Short mmCIF file of C-alpha atoms in Angstrom, two decimals:
data_model
loop_
_atom_site.label_atom_id
_atom_site.label_comp_id
_atom_site.label_asym_id
_atom_site.label_seq_id
_atom_site.Cartn_x
_atom_site.Cartn_y
_atom_site.Cartn_z
CA MET E 136 91.16 117.33 109.28
CA SER E 137 89.72 121.37 109.02
CA LYS E 138 86.17 121.33 107.08
CA ASP E 139 87.34 124.08 104.36
CA LYS E 140 89.96 120.81 103.56
CA GLU E 141 87.79 118.09 103.63
CA LEU E 142 85.50 119.74 101.45
CA GLY E 143 88.30 120.50 99.10
CA LEU E 144 88.95 124.38 99.94
CA CYS E 145 92.11 125.79 99.71
CA PRO E 146 94.25 128.71 100.36
CA LEU E 147 94.56 131.45 96.88
CA ASP E 148 98.46 130.56 97.15
CA GLU E 149 97.70 126.67 97.27
CA LEU E 150 94.95 126.89 94.13
CA LEU E 151 96.67 129.42 91.86
CA PRO E 152 98.94 126.89 89.70
CA TYR E 153 95.95 124.14 89.65
CA THR E 154 93.76 127.11 88.27
CA MET E 155 96.46 128.25 86.13
CA HIS E 156 97.18 124.20 84.81
CA MET E 157 93.41 123.91 84.53
CA MET E 158 92.43 127.00 82.65
CA GLU E 159 95.23 126.45 79.58
CA THR E 160 93.95 122.85 79.92
CA MET E 161 90.47 124.18 78.75
CA TRP E 162 91.73 126.27 76.01
CA SER E 163 92.41 123.22 74.20
CA TYR E 164 89.99 122.09 74.52
CA ASP E 165 86.67 122.70 71.91
CA GLU E 166 83.93 124.52 73.18
CA GLU E 167 81.54 121.93 73.25
CA LYS E 168 83.64 120.03 76.13
CA GLN E 169 84.67 122.86 77.51
CA LYS E 170 81.02 123.24 78.24
CA LYS E 171 80.37 119.78 79.38
CA VAL E 172 83.66 120.41 81.76
CA ILE E 173 83.17 122.98 83.37
CA LYS E 174 78.49 121.83 83.81
CA LEU E 175 79.95 119.05 85.73
CA GLU E 176 82.29 121.66 88.04
CA ASP E 177 79.34 123.47 88.57
CA GLU E 178 77.60 120.42 89.69
CA ARG E 179 80.55 119.40 92.13
CA MET E 180 80.38 122.87 93.81
CA ALA E 181 76.83 122.62 94.16
CA ARG E 182 77.06 119.12 95.85
CA LEU E 183 79.70 120.49 98.24
CA LEU E 184 77.65 123.78 99.20
CA LYS E 185 75.00 121.66 99.39
CA LYS E 186 76.51 119.35 101.96
CA LYS E 187 78.56 122.71 103.73
CA LEU E 188 74.79 124.64 104.71
CA GLN E 189 74.18 121.52 105.51
CA ASP E 190 76.96 120.67 108.07
CA ASP E 191 76.31 123.92 109.06
CA TYR E 192 72.66 123.69 110.22
CA ALA E 193 72.91 120.65 111.74
CA SER E 194 75.75 122.83 113.76
CA ILE E 195 73.31 125.19 114.81
#
């Protein structure tokens, strides 16, 4: 499995339908729930980036 797939990264054409669905879902939430979902997603992405940077640094 490639490192990109392992980290959940994929080509834009695969990501776009999912992103549009998520945006539509987010718009249906009230403002507090939107903030909570965004915060959780930001934390998840930060963990993935930290892992990728650690792996990249370890491979040097």
